[in-house]
């Protein structure tokens, strides 16, 4: 067999595995794998530096399949390259990541060939994709990370980090706003290590793109500042390879390759139609396709002789050699630069440097206090100096979010200053979320920030962070009505509930400056969960921790902050954030009137839910049914803690534009209100309007 014939056989193996898997599963997307098999073949077998033996080798090229519905491309190539599996502790397991059995069980429970690419479930998947646009946007974070890592760790003769990032996307990805945000920033930053290949097939689910997508995509990317190339035939391997050669020579601009393709290539009845997109071809059409490829029509899941060996001789040999060279290089690097080498190794395991939390401030009691965002700013500036690879920024609200790192030498990340630790995302919250994910997938410790209200604009990426089990951090300030005059467009209501509803996401709303610090202490030690930190704009009294319980209780999600002498409450006030000091004030008043009140500070439902039943019962004593939750957010969900006989002082409407004090009065966020409700619950007062409203 000639080389060319072998290549064609390998490409058709990708195609037919994809076709057979979708047919077997009776669901999935065959058309795009059929069209893009030559592209995937070229990237993997001829271009990428990736060692299937070690899919987490730090200097590997990254591959992102942003059009995640074409997942069979990834399962096929991971299988054919015999990429090995690693576990969540980054240990290599020796077995293959995706077996032929997995592919036979495409989209079935427990198969390592799920519907869409899932990071953390399948080794070799660099990021979870499926929500269109996320993959390409995330790839920008990966490219930023490479630039930052190269600048920090490379030395003369030691190119420890010099990898590229390849992302493949379709019409859908480029219609989504998030990709535009990310593309704009990628060009601004001059990310010449980044390449997006656009599968220009003129088809989406509803039919031809002419019904909805008629802009000049190339001109758009040129205008952003990308280097735009076009390959007019998706089956032309030489041209595809040539385009990547140009990418490698291009400086200071990312590269965008428009690849004209035919969805369902080879299918006599479905090629170039939306029918090839989202359903199995059908038995008869499958046979016709195989005939067109010169494939045995009655064979399924066939990997012809020589195909595994062909990939082993291509990406296998090239990747092994590249990794071997790098491993030797790194050994020499370790001798010359032991500290830098140690940092790189810590980072790979998501560990922190020794004494990462030294100099974290402790705030003295202060009735005037300090804003959550200000305490956070102090913590960030300490942590970023202790942890070199802890970095981040805001979507143009740094001065408001107090997320700017302003210590000497922190610097701004720009194309000409890849050392900078302050990332400027611009007003691009959604891309910020995805880029933060990309940075984290590259093992940096990143944070992104904006007003809590605009978490809506980043939510899809935050959700993926949680799904991927990434230890990212999202800092959201202006957490409630503190910025009163801005009015209801800026006042979060349902946002806490919405964050709390995302599985595996740790949401924290600390009640004073020391709780903010403890929140950071908790967050920084996470390995597999993202965190959302919800902070006040306005000063919150710093509680006297000699009088009240220590802020270290934050690590348990909720804790008894103030209690009755015998730890024997008749009413429990539960609060988070700015309402904690309100609850404490109410507590003082109740105690003065002889009512046995307890205050529970509850910065995090998520953390609390993970405590033992015994601990939870010690905080929320089961037989105390007089419970009041106080939170400047939707009442939605608080029933679980106050029970049927409790009461929630919260929001059931949008807010309003007015000074904070007036809003607090209007919506009942005042200590006297809490006192009244407590008495009502205990049957010690007349039923009031407030109680009826709550
Ligand atoms: C954010 C988002 N919206 C909608 C979908 C559902 N969806 C999956 S594929 C697809 C069409 C994508 O068209 P294109 O990217 O051109 O892919 P092709 O059919 O050409 O492979 C849609 C709407 C999705 N996965 N993500
Ligand atoms: Mg398309």
mmCIF file of C-alpha atoms and ligand atoms in Angstrom, residues 32 69 170-172 198-205 209 263 277, ligand 2:
data_model
loop_
_atom_site.group_PDB
_atom_site.id
_atom_site.type_symbol
_atom_site.label_atom_id
_atom_site.label_comp_id
_atom_site.label_asym_id
_atom_site.label_seq_id
_atom_site.Cartn_x
_atom_site.Cartn_y
_atom_site.Cartn_z
ATOM 1 C CA UNK A 32 -19.307 16.707 10.286
ATOM 2 C CA UNK A 69 -21.483 17.697 18.441
ATOM 3 C CA UNK A 170 -18.390 25.485 12.900
ATOM 4 C CA UNK A 171 -20.971 28.038 11.870
ATOM 5 C CA UNK A 172 -22.705 27.761 15.229
ATOM 6 C CA UNK A 198 -13.639 27.216 10.682
ATOM 7 C CA UNK A 199 -15.655 24.412 9.127
ATOM 8 C CA UNK A 200 -17.354 26.478 6.462
ATOM 9 C CA UNK A 201 -20.049 24.062 5.322
ATOM 10 C CA UNK A 202 -22.965 26.469 4.954
ATOM 11 C CA UNK A 203 -25.154 24.152 6.998
ATOM 12 C CA UNK A 204 -26.704 24.314 10.447
ATOM 13 C CA UNK A 205 -29.687 22.458 11.848
ATOM 14 C CA UNK A 209 -26.793 29.260 6.478
ATOM 15 C CA UNK A 263 -21.115 18.007 5.519
ATOM 16 C CA UNK A 277 -26.099 16.979 10.817
HETATM 17 MG MG1 LIG B 2 -22.179 24.327 9.675
#
